[in-house]
Tab-separated table of C-alpha atoms and ligand atoms in Angstrom:
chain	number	residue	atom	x	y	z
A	14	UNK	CA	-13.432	-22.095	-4.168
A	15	UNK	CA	-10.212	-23.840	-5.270
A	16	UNK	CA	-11.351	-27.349	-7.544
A	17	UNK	CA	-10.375	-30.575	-6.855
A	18	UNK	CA	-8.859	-32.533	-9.096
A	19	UNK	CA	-8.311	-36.697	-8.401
A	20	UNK	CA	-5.427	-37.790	-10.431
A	21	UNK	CA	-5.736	-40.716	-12.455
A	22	UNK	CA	-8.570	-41.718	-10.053
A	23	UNK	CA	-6.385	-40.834	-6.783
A	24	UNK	CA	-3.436	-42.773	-7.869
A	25	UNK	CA	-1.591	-42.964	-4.417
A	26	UNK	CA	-4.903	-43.539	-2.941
A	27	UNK	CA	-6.096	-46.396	-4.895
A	28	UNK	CA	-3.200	-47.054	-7.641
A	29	UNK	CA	-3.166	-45.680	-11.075
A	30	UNK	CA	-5.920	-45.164	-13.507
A	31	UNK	CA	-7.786	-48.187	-11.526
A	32	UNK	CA	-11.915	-48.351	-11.860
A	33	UNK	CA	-12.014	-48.126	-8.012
A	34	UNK	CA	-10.310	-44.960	-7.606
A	35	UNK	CA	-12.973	-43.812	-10.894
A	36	UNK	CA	-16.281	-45.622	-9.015
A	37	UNK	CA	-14.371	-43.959	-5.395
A	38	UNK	CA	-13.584	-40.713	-7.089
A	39	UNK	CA	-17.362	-40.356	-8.528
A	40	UNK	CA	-18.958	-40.330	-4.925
A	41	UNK	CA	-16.166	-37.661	-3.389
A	42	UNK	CA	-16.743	-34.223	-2.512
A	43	UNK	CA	-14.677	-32.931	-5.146
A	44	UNK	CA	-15.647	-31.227	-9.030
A	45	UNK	CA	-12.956	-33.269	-11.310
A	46	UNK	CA	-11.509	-36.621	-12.604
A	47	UNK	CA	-8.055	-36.484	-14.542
A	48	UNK	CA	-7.638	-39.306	-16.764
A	49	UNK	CA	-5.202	-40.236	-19.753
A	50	UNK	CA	-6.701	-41.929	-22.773
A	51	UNK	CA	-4.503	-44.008	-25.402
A	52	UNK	CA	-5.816	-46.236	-28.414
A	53	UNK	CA	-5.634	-49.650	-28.660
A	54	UNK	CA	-4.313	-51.111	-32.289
A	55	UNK	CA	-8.019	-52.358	-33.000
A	56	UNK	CA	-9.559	-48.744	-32.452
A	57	UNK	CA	-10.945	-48.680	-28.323
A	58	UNK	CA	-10.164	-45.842	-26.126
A	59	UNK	CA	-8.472	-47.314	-22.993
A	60	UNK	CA	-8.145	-45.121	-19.623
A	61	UNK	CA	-4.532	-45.119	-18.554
A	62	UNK	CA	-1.132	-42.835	-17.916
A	63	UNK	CA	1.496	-44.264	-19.593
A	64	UNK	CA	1.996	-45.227	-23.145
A	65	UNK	CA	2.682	-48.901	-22.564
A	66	UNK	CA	1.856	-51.138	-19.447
A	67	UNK	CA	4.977	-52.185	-17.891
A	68	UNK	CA	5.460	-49.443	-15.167
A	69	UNK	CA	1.704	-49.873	-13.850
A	70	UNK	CA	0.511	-53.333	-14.657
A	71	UNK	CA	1.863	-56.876	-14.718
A	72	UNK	CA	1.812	-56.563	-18.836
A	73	UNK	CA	4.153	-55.184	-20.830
A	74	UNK	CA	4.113	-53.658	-24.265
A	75	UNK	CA	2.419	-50.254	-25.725
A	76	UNK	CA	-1.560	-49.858	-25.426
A	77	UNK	CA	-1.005	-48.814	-29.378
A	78	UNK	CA	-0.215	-52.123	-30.080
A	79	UNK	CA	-1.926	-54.338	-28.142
A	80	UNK	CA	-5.756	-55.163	-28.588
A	81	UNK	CA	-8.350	-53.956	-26.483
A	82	UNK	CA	-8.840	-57.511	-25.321
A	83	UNK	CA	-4.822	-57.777	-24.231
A	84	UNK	CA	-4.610	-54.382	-22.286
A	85	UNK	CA	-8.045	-55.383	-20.336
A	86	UNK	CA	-5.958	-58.511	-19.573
A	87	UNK	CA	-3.206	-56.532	-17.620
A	88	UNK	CA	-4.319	-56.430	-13.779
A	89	UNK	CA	-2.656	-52.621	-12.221
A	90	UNK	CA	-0.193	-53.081	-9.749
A	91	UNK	CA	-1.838	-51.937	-6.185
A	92	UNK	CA	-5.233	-51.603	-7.523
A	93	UNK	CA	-7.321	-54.134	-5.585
A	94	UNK	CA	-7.268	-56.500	-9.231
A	95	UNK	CA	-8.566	-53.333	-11.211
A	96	UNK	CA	-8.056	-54.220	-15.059
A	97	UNK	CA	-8.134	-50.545	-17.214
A	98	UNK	CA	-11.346	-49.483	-18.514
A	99	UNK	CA	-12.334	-48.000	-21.530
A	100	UNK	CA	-13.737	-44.158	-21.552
A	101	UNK	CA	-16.850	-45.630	-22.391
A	102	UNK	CA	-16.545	-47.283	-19.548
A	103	UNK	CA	-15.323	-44.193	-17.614
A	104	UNK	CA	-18.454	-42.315	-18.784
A	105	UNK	CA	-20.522	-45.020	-17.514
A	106	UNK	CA	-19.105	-44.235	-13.953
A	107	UNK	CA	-19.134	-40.549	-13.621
A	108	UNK	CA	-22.387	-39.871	-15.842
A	109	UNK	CA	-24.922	-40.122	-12.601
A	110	UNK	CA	-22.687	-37.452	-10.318
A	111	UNK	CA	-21.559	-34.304	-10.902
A	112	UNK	CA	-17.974	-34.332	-11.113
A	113	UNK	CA	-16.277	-33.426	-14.278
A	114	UNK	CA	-13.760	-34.362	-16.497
A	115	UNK	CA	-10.699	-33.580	-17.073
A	116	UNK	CA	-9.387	-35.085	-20.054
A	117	UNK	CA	-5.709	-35.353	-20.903
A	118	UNK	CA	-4.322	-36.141	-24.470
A	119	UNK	CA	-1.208	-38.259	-24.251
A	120	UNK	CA	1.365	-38.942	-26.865
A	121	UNK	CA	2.242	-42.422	-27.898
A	122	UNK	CA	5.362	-44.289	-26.615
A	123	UNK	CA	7.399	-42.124	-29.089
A	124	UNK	CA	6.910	-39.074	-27.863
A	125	UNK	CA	4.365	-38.355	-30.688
A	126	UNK	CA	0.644	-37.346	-31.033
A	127	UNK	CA	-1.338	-40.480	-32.487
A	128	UNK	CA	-3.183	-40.156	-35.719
A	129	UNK	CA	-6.377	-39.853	-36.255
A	130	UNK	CA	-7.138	-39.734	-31.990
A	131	UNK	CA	-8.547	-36.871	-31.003
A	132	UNK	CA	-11.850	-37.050	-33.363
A	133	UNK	CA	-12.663	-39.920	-32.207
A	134	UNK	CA	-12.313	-38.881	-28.263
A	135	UNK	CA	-14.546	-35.974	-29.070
A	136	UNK	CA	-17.314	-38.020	-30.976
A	137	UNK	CA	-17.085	-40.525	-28.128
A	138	UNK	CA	-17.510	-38.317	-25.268
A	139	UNK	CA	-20.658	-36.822	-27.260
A	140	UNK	CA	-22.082	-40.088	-27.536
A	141	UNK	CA	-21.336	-40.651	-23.895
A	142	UNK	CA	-23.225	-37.824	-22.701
A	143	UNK	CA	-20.005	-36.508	-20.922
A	144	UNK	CA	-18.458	-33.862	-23.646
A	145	UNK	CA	-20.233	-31.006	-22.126
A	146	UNK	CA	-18.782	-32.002	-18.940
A	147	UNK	CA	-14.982	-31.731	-19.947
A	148	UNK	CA	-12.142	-29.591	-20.412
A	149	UNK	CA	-9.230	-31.082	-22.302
A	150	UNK	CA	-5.408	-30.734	-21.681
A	151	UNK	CA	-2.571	-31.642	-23.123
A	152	UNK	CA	1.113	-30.607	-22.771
A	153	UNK	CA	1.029	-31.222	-26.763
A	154	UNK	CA	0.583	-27.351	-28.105
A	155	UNK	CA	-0.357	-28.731	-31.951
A	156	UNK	CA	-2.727	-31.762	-30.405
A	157	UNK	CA	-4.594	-28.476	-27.991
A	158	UNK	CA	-4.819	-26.857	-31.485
A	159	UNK	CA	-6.304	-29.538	-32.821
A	160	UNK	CA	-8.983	-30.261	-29.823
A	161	UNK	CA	-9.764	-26.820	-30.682
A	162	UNK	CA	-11.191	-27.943	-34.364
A	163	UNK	CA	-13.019	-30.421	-32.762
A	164	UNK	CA	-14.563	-28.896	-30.056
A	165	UNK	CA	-15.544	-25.718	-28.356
A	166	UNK	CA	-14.995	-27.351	-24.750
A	167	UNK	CA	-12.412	-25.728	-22.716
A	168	UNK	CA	-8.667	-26.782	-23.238
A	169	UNK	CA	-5.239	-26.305	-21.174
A	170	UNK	CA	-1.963	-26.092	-21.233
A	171	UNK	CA	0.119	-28.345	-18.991
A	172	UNK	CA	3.188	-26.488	-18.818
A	173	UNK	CA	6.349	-28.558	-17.861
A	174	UNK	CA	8.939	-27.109	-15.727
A	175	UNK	CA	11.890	-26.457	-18.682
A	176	UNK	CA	8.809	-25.470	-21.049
A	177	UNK	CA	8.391	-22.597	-18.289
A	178	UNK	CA	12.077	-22.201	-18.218
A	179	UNK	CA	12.906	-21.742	-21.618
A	180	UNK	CA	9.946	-19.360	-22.685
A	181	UNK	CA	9.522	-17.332	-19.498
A	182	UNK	CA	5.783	-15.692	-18.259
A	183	UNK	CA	5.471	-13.110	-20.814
A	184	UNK	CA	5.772	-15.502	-24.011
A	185	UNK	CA	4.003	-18.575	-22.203
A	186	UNK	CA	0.961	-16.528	-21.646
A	187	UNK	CA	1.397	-15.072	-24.850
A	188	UNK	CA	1.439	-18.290	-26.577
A	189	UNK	CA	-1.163	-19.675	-25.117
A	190	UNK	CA	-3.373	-17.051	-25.992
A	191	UNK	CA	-2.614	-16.944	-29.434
A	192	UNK	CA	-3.733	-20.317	-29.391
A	193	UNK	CA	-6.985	-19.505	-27.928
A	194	UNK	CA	-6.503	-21.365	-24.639
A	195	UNK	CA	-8.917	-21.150	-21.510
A	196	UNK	CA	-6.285	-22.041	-18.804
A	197	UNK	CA	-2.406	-23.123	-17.924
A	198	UNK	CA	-1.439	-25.798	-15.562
A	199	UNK	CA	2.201	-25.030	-13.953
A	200	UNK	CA	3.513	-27.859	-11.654
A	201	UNK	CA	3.110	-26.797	-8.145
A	202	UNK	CA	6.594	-26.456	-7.474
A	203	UNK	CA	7.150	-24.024	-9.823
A	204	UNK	CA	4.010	-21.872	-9.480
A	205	UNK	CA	3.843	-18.071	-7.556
A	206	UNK	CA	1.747	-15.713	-6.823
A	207	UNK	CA	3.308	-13.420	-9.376
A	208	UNK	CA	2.733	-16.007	-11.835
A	209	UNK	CA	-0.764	-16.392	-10.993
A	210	UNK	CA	-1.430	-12.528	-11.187
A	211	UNK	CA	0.640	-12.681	-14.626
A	212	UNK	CA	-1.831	-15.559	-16.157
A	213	UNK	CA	-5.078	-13.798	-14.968
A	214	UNK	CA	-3.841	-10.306	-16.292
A	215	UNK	CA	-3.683	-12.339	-19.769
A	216	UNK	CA	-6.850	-13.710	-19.297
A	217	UNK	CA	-5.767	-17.032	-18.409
A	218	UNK	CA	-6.841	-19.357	-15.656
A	219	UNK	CA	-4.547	-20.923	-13.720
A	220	UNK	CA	-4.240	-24.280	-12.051
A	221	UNK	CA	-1.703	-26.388	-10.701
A	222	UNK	CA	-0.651	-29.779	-10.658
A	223	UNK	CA	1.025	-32.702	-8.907
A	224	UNK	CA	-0.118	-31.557	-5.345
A	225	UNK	CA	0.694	-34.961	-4.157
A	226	UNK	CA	0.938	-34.201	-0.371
A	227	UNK	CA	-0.436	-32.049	2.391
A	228	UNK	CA	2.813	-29.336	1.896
A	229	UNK	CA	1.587	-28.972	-1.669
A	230	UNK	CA	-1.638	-28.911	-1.310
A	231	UNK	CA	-1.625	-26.408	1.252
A	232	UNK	CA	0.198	-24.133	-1.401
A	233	UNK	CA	-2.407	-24.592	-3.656
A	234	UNK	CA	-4.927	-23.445	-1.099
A	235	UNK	CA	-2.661	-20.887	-0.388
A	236	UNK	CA	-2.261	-19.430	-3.773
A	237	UNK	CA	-6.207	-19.584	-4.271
A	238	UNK	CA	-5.199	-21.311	-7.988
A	239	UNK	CA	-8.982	-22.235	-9.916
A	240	UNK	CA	-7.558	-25.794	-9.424
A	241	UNK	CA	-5.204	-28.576	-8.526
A	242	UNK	CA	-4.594	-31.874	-9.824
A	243	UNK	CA	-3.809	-34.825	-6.932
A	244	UNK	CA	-2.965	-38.432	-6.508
A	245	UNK	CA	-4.308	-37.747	-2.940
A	246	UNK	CA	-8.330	-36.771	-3.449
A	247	UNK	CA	-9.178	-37.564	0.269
A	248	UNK	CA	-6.425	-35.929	1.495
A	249	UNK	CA	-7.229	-32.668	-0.661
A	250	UNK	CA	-10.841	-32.967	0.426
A	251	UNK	CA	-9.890	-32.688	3.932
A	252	UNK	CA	-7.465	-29.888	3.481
A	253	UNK	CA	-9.962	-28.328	1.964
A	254	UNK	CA	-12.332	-28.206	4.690
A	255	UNK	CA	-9.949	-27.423	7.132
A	256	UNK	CA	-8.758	-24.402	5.094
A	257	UNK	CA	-12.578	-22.893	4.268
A	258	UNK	CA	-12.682	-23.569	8.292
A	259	UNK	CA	-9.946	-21.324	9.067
A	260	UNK	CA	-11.364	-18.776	6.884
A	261	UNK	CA	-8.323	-18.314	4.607
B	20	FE	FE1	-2.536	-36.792	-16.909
């Protein structure tokens, strides 16, 4: 059965990286949360997509340099008052279900990996209770390589349109082999059947993301991919069911 995955907590369902779409997300019928984590300047792990807060949030500035106490401030535009959380706080919501994470490694506001991050994501999920129930992505090659000496958890490859471009099938799944990676996320758009075939012939699982509406999800279905990333988790569920239904 294709996985679910609710995007940033079901983004266009309940805005983005908001604790309702987490505490909604944790009682769905669906097997995974995506989530972005960035660090404040005084050391916490804050839950959010972007870098800094002035696309999502009536704040402005980059979570790397703000305090912990400052990026709680920020309220997320169309999410109900939601403040971000911490992923201790994250852990705290998902740790009684049974869905599991999927944890994404962002760079900072520059483009680059932050120093010193990724140990302490690992140690924290461990404390948490929730590092056996992750797999890690990144579309960072070198901060994948480094989950990988920090962890034996699963970790994928988001693979960006021009990265797919530029390298072709052949040396994407090659590289990402070499680098000892369980799985490769293609955005939807850009992912075939071929492709599919190609990945698992390597070895490779294969998922998609951005499968934001019912067109896209469909194709997801379609394809049979392990599993898709959406803004839209009720949306997917229902697909879903209506697709097992039909017996595709
Ligand atoms: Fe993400």
């Amino acid at each position: 059965m294709t996985r679910i995955a609710s995007h940033r907590g079901g983004t266009l369902e309940f805005g983005d990286s908001t604790p309702q779409g987490f505490a909604a997300t944790a009682a769905m019928a669906l097997e995974e949360v995506e989530f972005d984590l960035h660090p404040t300047r005084d050391g916490a792990i804050m839950v959010h997509h972007d870098p800094t807060l002035d696309r999502t949030t009536d704040r402005s500035g980059a979570i790397a340099e703000l305090t912990e106490a400052e990026v709680r401030a920020a309220t997320i535009n169309y999410g109900a008052g939601g403040h971000p959380i911490s992923l201790a706080e994250l852990c705290a919501i998902f740790r009684p279900g049974r869905v599991g994470f999927r944890c994404e490694i962002k760079p900072g506001a520059d483009g680059l990996a932050y120093r010193d991050f990724v140990p302490e994501v690992v140690a924290t999920l461990k404390r948490e209770g929730m590092l056996e129930r992750t797999v890690f992505s990144s579309f960072l090659l070198d901060t994948l390589t480094e989950l990988g000496s920090e962890t034996t958890r699963p970790r994928l490859w988001l693979v960006s349109p021009p990265v797919l471009r530029q390298l072709g099938p052949a040396a994407l799944f090659d590289l990402a082999r070499r680098r000892d990676l369980a799985e490769i996320g293609l955005h939807v758009d850009t992912a075939d059947a071929a492709l599919m075939a190609g990945a698992q012939a390597a070895g490779l699982e294969f998922g998609v993301w951005a499968a934001h509406d019912a067109a896209r999800i469909g194709k997801a279905l379609d394809l049979g991919v392990k599993v898709f990333t959406t803004d839209r988790p009720s949306l997917a569920i229902a697909l879903r069911r209506a697709h097992r239904g039909a017996g595709a």
